[in-house]
Amino acid sequence: MTGDILTLNCGSSSVKFAVFDAAHPKAAARITGKIAGIGRAPVFTARDTEGPLETPGPLNELTTAHTHEDLIARLLDWLAQHHGDQPLLMVGHRVVHGGKSYTAPTRITQTVLSDLDALSPLAPLHQPHNLAAIRAVSARQPNLPQAACFDTAFHRTQDRTETLFALPRDLSDEGIIRYGFHGLSYAYIASVLPDHLGTSANGRVIVAHLGNGASMCAMRQRKSVATSMGFTALDGLVMGRRCGTLDPGVILYLMQSKGMTAAQVETLLYRKSGLLGVSGISNSMQDLEASNAPQAREAIDLFVARAARTLAGMIPAISGLDAVVFTAGIGENSAPVRAAICAQLDWLGLQLDPKANARGDVKISAQTSAVDVLVLPTNEEAVIASACRTLLAT
Ligand code: ADP
């Protein structure tokens, strides 16, 4: 199989991409890059295995007027002009919601695309951008095969009880259930766990994906048993801008007593809450850690307390705890947040090695700890590329 696989991960204001050699499953991405600040001041950066790349050509001089579609078309041109030594065999997309039907990576067809369109209201921040990327590639290169890789798919191993809300069963039957997200990240961590934990990798592990979006997944046999996100990516932990777990009565109150519309509530819960809402300063943990404002401290404290409570609450689902893994922007980079979460779990016999934590070692638990604690960088792109290799071979 001589050629490349392009992975695309489209968010509301960014497009992350990576180029993999289809013939070398173990090799890291040949090129990785990002267009950030879409809609404000787009900036394109890319690097190969040697370091940053010059980025002349179609991705220079971007403006606020450039849509995701324009930018992806330009990205395809840039890749063809500068890095097109091999043909592009497939584009693999991160797609946040696969609903009940899509439980594995799937080649894109018109039917698949319209099914996924119907799921957009369940992930309004992400799904429309994911699907726009698929359409942008089709418009530029109609014959190029594309695949969708779903953030929900990893959690389809859960028992029915874990997926149910305590709602009338006809609503569950129509699909109002807990789906769970960040599945590509969890699939990657599950794939590398044996390298770090040996046979304990198949034991009782909780992975904390702490980024702008944040969730946890409790695994046994490296499969999802429980997760903190639910029907949408709003539930669970405190996030950059999303509220996480909320008494549904608050939503009723906002609408009935304060007269807010559904659209206003959506904006409040998805964009104005979380670390940003509580601090009133920033959605970024790094900014809050650098601030002396008491509101910043309070937002971090709430983030930590909710994370510790959620982690502890998942332990019954896997009947104990052998290891905790921190990943994503905050999990990989913030030693203080990791330390504060672990301090609230010391009653489990979980002890950190403070120096290893400060250095960001892979293993940050003390020798005497009853629970291993690891820091592992996630790699959703590698999971998408691997799924594309499998689809190309079938
Ligand atoms: P996403 O992919 O969901 O947009 P990331 O996984 O990139 O998010 O995580 C972004 C979060 O990681 C932000 O809150 C950011 O401030 C935080 N972060 C990144 N680097 C650091 C750091 N060195 N210290 C603390 N927080 C960090």
Tab-separated table of C-alpha atoms and ligand atoms in Angstrom:
chain	number	residue	atom	x	y	z
A	1	MET	CA	0.000	0.000	0.000
A	2	THR	CA	2.082	2.933	-1.236
A	3	GLY	CA	0.635	6.272	-0.305
A	4	ASP	CA	-0.377	8.581	2.490
A	5	ILE	CA	-3.250	8.862	4.911
A	6	LEU	CA	-4.383	12.337	5.947
A	7	THR	CA	-6.160	12.708	9.287
A	8	LEU	CA	-8.364	15.724	10.003
A	9	ASN	CA	-9.688	16.815	13.386
A	10	CYS	CA	-11.897	19.890	12.989
A	11	GLY	CA	-13.008	21.971	15.955
A	12	SER	CA	-14.941	25.225	16.078
A	13	SER	CA	-11.845	27.367	15.635
A	14	SER	CA	-9.134	24.960	14.545
A	15	VAL	CA	-8.248	22.236	12.067
A	16	LYS	CA	-5.587	19.781	13.221
A	17	PHE	CA	-4.091	17.461	10.623
A	18	ALA	CA	-1.466	14.758	10.260
A	19	VAL	CA	-0.006	12.819	7.342
A	20	PHE	CA	0.924	9.174	7.868
A	21	ASP	CA	2.621	6.688	5.572
A	22	ALA	CA	0.015	4.002	4.878
A	23	ALA	CA	2.703	1.336	4.536
A	24	HIS	CA	4.305	1.850	7.948
A	25	PRO	CA	1.840	1.251	10.783
A	26	LYS	CA	4.400	1.836	13.536
A	27	ALA	CA	5.825	5.078	12.112
A	28	ALA	CA	4.898	8.441	13.628
A	29	ALA	CA	3.152	11.035	11.445
A	30	ARG	CA	5.392	12.377	8.638
A	31	ILE	CA	3.821	15.823	8.990
A	32	THR	CA	1.586	17.308	11.670
A	33	GLY	CA	0.036	20.754	11.742
A	34	LYS	CA	-2.758	23.011	12.678
A	35	ILE	CA	-4.749	25.968	11.429
A	36	ALA	CA	-5.686	27.816	14.621
A	37	GLY	CA	-7.767	30.948	15.213
A	38	ILE	CA	-10.318	30.299	12.431
A	39	GLY	CA	-12.831	33.174	12.295
A	40	ARG	CA	-10.449	35.473	14.225
A	41	ALA	CA	-6.877	35.475	12.947
A	42	PRO	CA	-6.091	32.119	11.315
A	43	VAL	CA	-2.511	30.924	11.626
A	44	PHE	CA	-1.106	27.857	9.886
A	45	THR	CA	1.761	25.906	11.403
A	46	ALA	CA	3.215	22.565	10.381
A	47	ARG	CA	6.170	20.387	11.266
A	48	ASP	CA	7.762	17.198	10.072
A	49	THR	CA	9.882	14.770	12.036
A	50	GLU	CA	12.875	17.155	11.812
A	51	GLY	CA	11.148	20.321	13.040
A	52	PRO	CA	8.950	23.247	11.946
A	53	LEU	CA	8.200	23.536	8.206
A	54	GLU	CA	8.159	26.640	6.087
A	55	THR	CA	4.549	27.233	5.109
A	56	PRO	CA	4.583	29.202	1.840
A	57	GLY	CA	1.808	28.946	-0.730
A	58	PRO	CA	-1.938	28.606	-0.364
A	59	LEU	CA	-1.949	28.897	3.405
A	60	ASN	CA	-0.194	32.239	3.629
A	61	GLU	CA	-2.004	35.463	4.411
A	62	LEU	CA	-5.164	33.972	5.815
A	63	THR	CA	-7.966	36.277	6.872
A	64	THR	CA	-10.992	36.158	9.152
A	65	ALA	CA	-13.161	35.597	6.058
A	66	HIS	CA	-11.717	32.128	5.422
A	67	THR	CA	-14.146	29.383	6.357
A	68	HIS	CA	-13.230	25.851	7.419
A	69	GLU	CA	-14.076	24.724	3.862
A	70	ASP	CA	-11.710	27.273	2.233
A	71	LEU	CA	-8.961	26.370	4.632
A	72	ILE	CA	-9.254	22.629	4.071
A	73	ALA	CA	-9.207	23.148	0.291
A	74	ARG	CA	-6.033	25.205	0.717
A	75	LEU	CA	-4.546	22.600	3.028
A	76	LEU	CA	-5.081	19.902	0.370
A	77	ASP	CA	-3.381	22.160	-2.210
A	78	TRP	CA	-0.489	22.880	0.148
A	79	LEU	CA	0.041	19.185	0.824
A	80	ALA	CA	-0.089	18.365	-2.909
A	81	GLN	CA	2.378	21.158	-3.787
A	82	HIS	CA	4.870	20.617	-1.021
A	83	HIS	CA	4.465	17.114	0.306
A	84	GLY	CA	2.765	15.147	-2.440
A	85	ASP	CA	5.552	12.652	-3.200
A	86	GLN	CA	3.090	9.835	-2.634
A	87	PRO	CA	-0.606	9.702	-3.588
A	88	LEU	CA	-3.180	10.414	-0.899
A	89	LEU	CA	-5.074	7.138	-0.368
A	90	MET	CA	-7.650	8.172	2.236
A	91	VAL	CA	-8.689	11.009	4.522
A	92	GLY	CA	-9.724	9.924	8.018
A	93	HIS	CA	-11.847	12.290	10.095
A	94	ARG	CA	-12.491	12.527	13.783
A	95	VAL	CA	-16.289	12.588	14.054
A	96	VAL	CA	-17.577	13.255	17.520
A	97	HIS	CA	-20.955	11.521	17.414
A	98	GLY	CA	-21.755	8.192	15.795
A	99	GLY	CA	-25.056	7.704	17.642
A	100	LYS	CA	-26.324	4.176	18.237
A	101	SER	CA	-25.637	2.860	14.737
A	102	TYR	CA	-22.022	3.792	14.038
A	103	THR	CA	-19.847	1.714	16.331
A	104	ALA	CA	-16.711	1.350	14.183
A	105	PRO	CA	-14.750	3.412	11.637
A	106	THR	CA	-16.859	3.740	8.502
A	107	ARG	CA	-16.249	4.762	4.890
A	108	ILE	CA	-18.141	7.907	4.006
A	109	THR	CA	-21.067	7.650	1.604
A	110	GLN	CA	-23.991	10.027	1.043
A	111	THR	CA	-26.137	7.878	3.364
A	112	VAL	CA	-23.525	7.917	6.119
A	113	LEU	CA	-23.165	11.672	5.777
A	114	SER	CA	-26.897	12.308	6.104
A	115	ASP	CA	-27.137	9.960	9.116
A	116	LEU	CA	-24.306	11.878	10.780
A	117	ASP	CA	-25.925	15.217	9.905
A	118	ALA	CA	-28.975	14.126	11.883
A	119	LEU	CA	-26.753	13.765	14.973
A	120	SER	CA	-25.463	17.370	14.810
A	121	PRO	CA	-27.861	18.702	17.492
A	122	LEU	CA	-26.256	16.225	19.936
A	123	ALA	CA	-22.799	17.741	19.458
A	124	PRO	CA	-23.423	21.286	18.217
A	125	LEU	CA	-19.886	22.501	18.952
A	126	HIS	CA	-18.163	19.748	16.994
A	127	GLN	CA	-20.264	17.622	14.643
A	128	PRO	CA	-21.105	20.370	12.084
A	129	HIS	CA	-17.386	21.193	11.744
A	130	ASN	CA	-16.433	17.517	11.423
A	131	LEU	CA	-18.975	17.087	8.621
A	132	ALA	CA	-17.998	20.352	6.924
A	133	ALA	CA	-14.473	18.955	6.647
A	134	ILE	CA	-15.778	15.822	4.909
A	135	ARG	CA	-17.749	17.968	2.453
A	136	ALA	CA	-14.774	20.237	1.822
A	137	VAL	CA	-12.593	17.257	0.878
A	138	SER	CA	-15.358	15.823	-1.366
A	139	ALA	CA	-15.721	19.167	-3.133
A	140	ARG	CA	-11.975	19.355	-3.850
A	141	GLN	CA	-11.264	15.668	-4.529
A	142	PRO	CA	-14.556	13.819	-5.108
A	143	ASN	CA	-12.897	10.446	-5.735
A	144	LEU	CA	-10.697	10.423	-2.669
A	145	PRO	CA	-11.979	7.824	-0.154
A	146	GLN	CA	-12.860	9.201	3.261
A	147	ALA	CA	-13.584	7.567	6.603
A	148	ALA	CA	-15.276	8.688	9.811
A	149	CYS	CA	-13.811	7.593	13.167
A	150	PHE	CA	-16.165	8.143	16.077
A	151	ASP	CA	-15.493	9.453	19.572
A	152	THR	CA	-18.524	7.538	20.795
A	153	ALA	CA	-17.493	4.130	19.401
A	154	PHE	CA	-15.006	3.113	22.137
A	155	HIS	CA	-17.771	3.192	24.749
A	156	ARG	CA	-20.091	0.753	23.013
A	157	THR	CA	-18.655	-2.060	25.159
A	158	GLN	CA	-20.465	-0.694	28.221
A	159	ASP	CA	-23.232	-2.634	29.959
A	160	ARG	CA	-26.720	-1.305	29.291
A	161	THR	CA	-27.060	-0.113	32.900
A	162	GLU	CA	-24.093	2.232	32.438
A	163	THR	CA	-25.725	3.775	29.393
A	164	LEU	CA	-29.183	4.391	30.834
A	165	PHE	CA	-30.627	7.585	32.252
A	166	ALA	CA	-33.457	7.084	34.738
A	167	LEU	CA	-35.962	8.282	32.153
A	168	PRO	CA	-39.045	6.526	30.748
A	169	ARG	CA	-37.810	3.619	28.660
A	170	ASP	CA	-39.364	4.789	25.396
A	171	LEU	CA	-36.910	7.726	25.520
A	172	SER	CA	-33.969	5.354	26.077
A	173	ASP	CA	-35.232	3.204	23.199
A	174	GLU	CA	-35.225	6.203	20.883
A	175	GLY	CA	-31.559	6.850	21.724
A	176	ILE	CA	-31.547	9.225	24.703
A	177	ILE	CA	-28.770	7.331	26.449
A	178	ARG	CA	-25.239	7.954	27.669
A	179	TYR	CA	-22.902	7.658	24.666
A	180	GLY	CA	-19.593	8.934	26.031
A	181	PHE	CA	-16.916	10.785	24.036
A	182	HIS	CA	-13.109	11.180	23.680
A	183	GLY	CA	-13.142	7.568	22.457
A	184	LEU	CA	-10.244	8.027	20.017
A	185	SER	CA	-8.066	9.293	22.849
A	186	TYR	CA	-9.087	6.386	25.102
A	187	ALA	CA	-8.484	3.893	22.290
A	188	TYR	CA	-4.951	5.254	21.898
A	189	ILE	CA	-4.207	5.104	25.619
A	190	ALA	CA	-5.653	1.566	25.774
A	191	SER	CA	-3.344	0.563	22.902
A	192	VAL	CA	-0.173	1.734	24.678
A	193	LEU	CA	-1.067	0.689	28.246
A	194	PRO	CA	0.688	-2.712	27.981
A	195	ASP	CA	3.978	-0.924	27.136
A	196	HIS	CA	3.820	0.800	30.524
A	197	LEU	CA	1.837	-1.469	32.829
A	198	GLY	CA	2.561	-4.958	31.493
A	199	THR	CA	-0.208	-7.374	32.450
A	200	SER	CA	-1.810	-4.801	34.809
A	201	ALA	CA	-2.848	-2.961	31.637
A	202	ASN	CA	-5.804	-5.338	31.514
A	203	GLY	CA	-6.723	-4.543	35.103
A	204	ARG	CA	-8.810	-1.755	36.584
A	205	VAL	CA	-7.684	1.522	35.008
A	206	ILE	CA	-9.205	5.008	34.999
A	207	VAL	CA	-8.021	7.368	32.264
A	208	ALA	CA	-8.486	11.100	32.860
A	209	HIS	CA	-8.569	12.996	29.551
A	210	LEU	CA	-8.217	16.556	30.847
A	211	GLY	CA	-8.117	19.113	28.031
A	212	ASN	CA	-10.450	21.929	27.004
A	213	GLY	CA	-12.993	19.164	26.808
A	214	ALA	CA	-12.539	16.801	29.740
A	215	SER	CA	-13.805	13.347	30.652
A	216	MET	CA	-12.815	10.125	32.363
A	217	CYS	CA	-13.119	6.512	31.311
A	218	ALA	CA	-13.001	3.475	33.584
A	219	MET	CA	-11.603	0.434	31.769
A	220	ARG	CA	-11.223	-3.290	32.366
A	221	GLN	CA	-9.452	-5.476	29.817
A	222	ARG	CA	-8.676	-2.081	28.160
A	223	LYS	CA	-12.357	-1.695	27.252
A	224	SER	CA	-14.708	1.057	28.356
A	225	VAL	CA	-16.858	0.095	31.345
A	226	ALA	CA	-18.017	3.588	32.411
A	227	THR	CA	-17.420	7.170	31.375
A	228	SER	CA	-18.257	10.626	32.671
A	229	MET	CA	-19.713	12.181	29.507
A	230	GLY	CA	-23.255	11.272	28.557
A	231	PHE	CA	-25.771	12.029	25.825
A	232	THR	CA	-23.748	15.059	24.780
A	233	ALA	CA	-20.219	16.251	25.542
A	234	LEU	CA	-21.605	18.596	28.226
A	235	ASP	CA	-21.842	16.105	31.085
A	236	GLY	CA	-19.313	15.188	33.759
A	237	LEU	CA	-16.164	17.141	34.576
A	238	VAL	CA	-15.732	20.907	34.666
A	239	MET	CA	-14.336	21.906	31.246
A	240	GLY	CA	-12.787	24.988	29.676
A	241	ARG	CA	-16.129	26.519	28.759
A	242	ARG	CA	-18.629	23.706	29.444
A	243	CYS	CA	-20.377	23.262	32.766
A	244	GLY	CA	-20.163	19.484	33.179
A	245	THR	CA	-22.644	17.805	35.531
A	246	LEU	CA	-25.520	20.125	36.341
A	247	ASP	CA	-28.788	19.676	38.188
A	248	PRO	CA	-31.318	19.621	35.299
A	249	GLY	CA	-33.539	21.770	37.505
A	250	VAL	CA	-31.158	24.674	36.826
A	251	ILE	CA	-32.070	24.519	33.131
A	252	LEU	CA	-35.788	24.545	33.942
A	253	TYR	CA	-35.263	27.517	36.238
A	254	LEU	CA	-33.277	29.454	33.627
A	255	MET	CA	-35.994	28.926	31.039
A	256	GLN	CA	-39.117	29.212	33.196
A	257	SER	CA	-38.134	31.874	35.716
A	258	LYS	CA	-35.478	33.845	33.869
A	259	GLY	CA	-37.110	33.564	30.444
A	260	MET	CA	-33.991	32.316	28.670
A	261	THR	CA	-34.459	30.704	25.265
A	262	ALA	CA	-33.056	27.276	24.389
A	263	ALA	CA	-30.395	28.973	22.255
A	264	GLN	CA	-29.351	31.209	25.148
A	265	VAL	CA	-29.125	28.233	27.509
A	266	GLU	CA	-27.056	26.350	24.923
A	267	THR	CA	-24.601	29.237	24.673
A	268	LEU	CA	-24.431	29.545	28.452
A	269	LEU	CA	-23.741	25.850	29.032
A	270	TYR	CA	-21.388	25.216	26.092
A	271	ARG	CA	-19.477	28.478	25.830
A	272	LYS	CA	-19.755	30.613	28.943
A	273	SER	CA	-19.492	28.115	31.801
A	274	GLY	CA	-16.710	25.853	33.084
A	275	LEU	CA	-13.341	27.359	34.024
A	276	LEU	CA	-14.209	30.509	32.066
A	277	GLY	CA	-17.562	31.016	33.731
A	278	VAL	CA	-16.395	30.346	37.276
A	279	SER	CA	-13.190	32.393	37.012
A	280	GLY	CA	-14.520	35.138	34.764
A	281	ILE	CA	-10.902	35.235	33.520
A	282	SER	CA	-10.078	32.458	31.061
A	283	ASN	CA	-11.025	28.990	29.836
A	284	SER	CA	-7.341	28.014	29.906
A	285	MET	CA	-5.932	26.181	32.920
A	286	GLN	CA	-2.507	27.609	32.137
A	287	ASP	CA	-3.872	31.173	32.379
A	288	LEU	CA	-5.661	30.390	35.638
A	289	GLU	CA	-2.557	28.846	37.173
A	290	ALA	CA	-0.666	32.048	36.316
A	291	SER	CA	-3.313	34.282	37.924
A	292	ASN	CA	-3.383	35.462	41.543
A	293	ALA	CA	-7.100	36.239	41.427
A	294	PRO	CA	-9.172	34.303	43.997
A	295	GLN	CA	-11.734	33.551	41.260
A	296	ALA	CA	-9.020	31.710	39.309
A	297	ARG	CA	-8.173	29.645	42.410
A	298	GLU	CA	-11.842	28.852	42.944
A	299	ALA	CA	-12.263	27.643	39.360
A	300	ILE	CA	-9.195	25.362	39.680
A	301	ASP	CA	-10.433	24.047	43.045
A	302	LEU	CA	-13.807	23.206	41.529
A	303	PHE	CA	-12.149	21.500	38.534
A	304	VAL	CA	-10.011	19.391	40.892
A	305	ALA	CA	-12.814	18.513	43.312
A	306	ARG	CA	-15.138	17.427	40.505
A	307	ALA	CA	-12.349	15.361	38.909
A	308	ALA	CA	-11.530	13.573	42.186
A	309	ARG	CA	-15.199	12.927	42.953
A	310	THR	CA	-15.855	11.604	39.437
A	311	LEU	CA	-12.807	9.354	39.537
A	312	ALA	CA	-13.769	7.936	42.936
A	313	GLY	CA	-17.362	7.478	41.772
A	314	MET	CA	-16.236	5.247	38.903
A	315	ILE	CA	-14.329	2.777	41.058
A	316	PRO	CA	-17.350	0.549	41.830
A	317	ALA	CA	-17.965	0.063	38.103
A	318	ILE	CA	-14.570	-1.675	37.811
A	319	SER	CA	-14.465	-3.107	41.373
A	320	GLY	CA	-11.271	-1.382	42.460
A	321	LEU	CA	-8.373	0.557	41.004
A	322	ASP	CA	-4.946	-0.541	39.748
A	323	ALA	CA	-3.893	2.515	37.761
A	324	VAL	CA	-4.799	6.096	36.878
A	325	VAL	CA	-3.607	7.686	33.619
A	326	PHE	CA	-3.555	11.443	33.033
A	327	THR	CA	-3.652	12.669	29.437
A	328	ALA	CA	-4.514	15.702	27.182
A	329	GLY	CA	-3.440	19.333	27.660
A	330	ILE	CA	-4.034	19.673	31.393
A	331	GLY	CA	-3.419	16.022	32.255
A	332	GLU	CA	-0.095	15.972	30.392
A	333	ASN	CA	1.169	19.388	31.465
A	334	SER	CA	-0.197	20.513	34.807
A	335	ALA	CA	1.714	18.943	37.699
A	336	PRO	CA	-0.249	21.039	40.249
A	337	VAL	CA	-3.630	19.805	38.982
A	338	ARG	CA	-2.445	16.182	38.940
A	339	ALA	CA	-1.094	16.573	42.484
A	340	ALA	CA	-4.286	18.181	43.771
A	341	ILE	CA	-6.530	15.481	42.256
A	342	CYS	CA	-4.316	12.694	43.624
A	343	ALA	CA	-4.185	14.341	47.086
A	344	GLN	CA	-7.969	13.928	47.298
A	345	LEU	CA	-7.576	10.213	46.528
A	346	ASP	CA	-4.838	9.389	49.068
A	347	TRP	CA	-7.331	7.355	51.125
A	348	LEU	CA	-7.106	4.790	48.315
A	349	GLY	CA	-3.412	4.333	49.110
A	350	LEU	CA	-2.596	6.374	46.020
A	351	GLN	CA	0.659	8.287	46.555
A	352	LEU	CA	2.508	10.475	44.087
A	353	ASP	CA	6.258	10.850	43.790
A	354	PRO	CA	6.338	14.693	43.860
A	355	LYS	CA	9.617	14.946	41.941
A	356	ALA	CA	8.472	12.563	39.214
A	357	ASN	CA	5.198	14.494	38.997
A	358	ALA	CA	6.992	17.840	38.714
A	359	ARG	CA	9.231	16.422	35.956
A	360	GLY	CA	6.195	14.968	34.153
A	361	ASP	CA	7.696	11.453	34.099
A	362	VAL	CA	5.619	8.673	32.603
A	363	LYS	CA	5.254	7.061	36.033
A	364	ILE	CA	4.525	9.630	38.725
A	365	SER	CA	3.345	7.407	41.599
A	366	ALA	CA	5.597	6.575	44.534
A	367	GLN	CA	7.111	3.066	44.775
A	368	THR	CA	4.885	2.467	47.821
A	369	SER	CA	1.667	3.600	46.108
A	370	ALA	CA	-1.185	1.068	45.977
A	371	VAL	CA	-2.210	2.533	42.618
A	372	ASP	CA	0.083	3.243	39.650
A	373	VAL	CA	-0.271	6.774	38.288
A	374	LEU	CA	0.953	7.514	34.760
A	375	VAL	CA	1.158	10.518	32.441
A	376	LEU	CA	0.773	9.474	28.800
A	377	PRO	CA	0.443	11.803	25.805
A	378	THR	CA	-2.594	10.954	23.740
A	379	ASN	CA	-2.554	10.561	19.948
A	380	GLU	CA	-6.001	10.532	18.384
A	381	GLU	CA	-4.476	10.942	14.918
A	382	ALA	CA	-2.598	7.620	15.216
A	383	VAL	CA	-5.896	5.867	15.997
A	384	ILE	CA	-7.577	7.429	12.932
A	385	ALA	CA	-4.625	6.479	10.692
A	386	SER	CA	-4.704	2.914	11.956
A	387	ALA	CA	-8.456	2.677	11.267
A	388	CYS	CA	-7.863	3.980	7.727
A	389	ARG	CA	-5.162	1.335	7.119
A	390	THR	CA	-7.654	-1.336	8.149
A	391	LEU	CA	-10.387	0.090	5.883
A	392	LEU	CA	-7.956	0.366	2.953
A	393	ALA	CA	-6.994	-3.281	3.394
A	394	THR	CA	-10.602	-4.530	3.310
B	1	ADP	P1	-8.411	20.463	23.334
B	1	ADP	O1	-7.637	19.532	22.402
B	1	ADP	O2	-9.587	19.811	24.021
B	1	ADP	O3	-8.728	21.808	22.747
B	1	ADP	P2	-5.992	20.404	24.933
B	1	ADP	O4	-5.881	18.932	25.158
B	1	ADP	O5	-5.020	21.051	23.994
B	1	ADP	O6	-7.460	20.817	24.559
B	1	ADP	O7	-5.873	21.101	26.382
B	1	ADP	C1	-5.975	22.485	26.540
B	1	ADP	C2	-5.841	22.786	28.021
B	1	ADP	O8	-4.540	22.385	28.478
B	1	ADP	C3	-5.977	24.274	28.330
B	1	ADP	O9	-6.743	24.459	29.514
B	1	ADP	C4	-4.532	24.671	28.572
B	1	ADP	O10	-4.396	25.817	29.399
B	1	ADP	C5	-4.015	23.428	29.259
B	1	ADP	N1	-2.549	23.401	29.281
B	1	ADP	C6	-1.707	23.281	28.229
B	1	ADP	N2	-0.421	23.386	28.650
B	1	ADP	C7	-0.465	23.590	29.997
B	1	ADP	C8	0.520	23.783	31.023
B	1	ADP	N3	1.817	23.778	30.734
B	1	ADP	N4	0.089	23.943	32.284
B	1	ADP	C9	-1.231	23.947	32.589
B	1	ADP	N5	-2.210	23.771	31.675
B	1	ADP	C10	-1.825	23.589	30.399
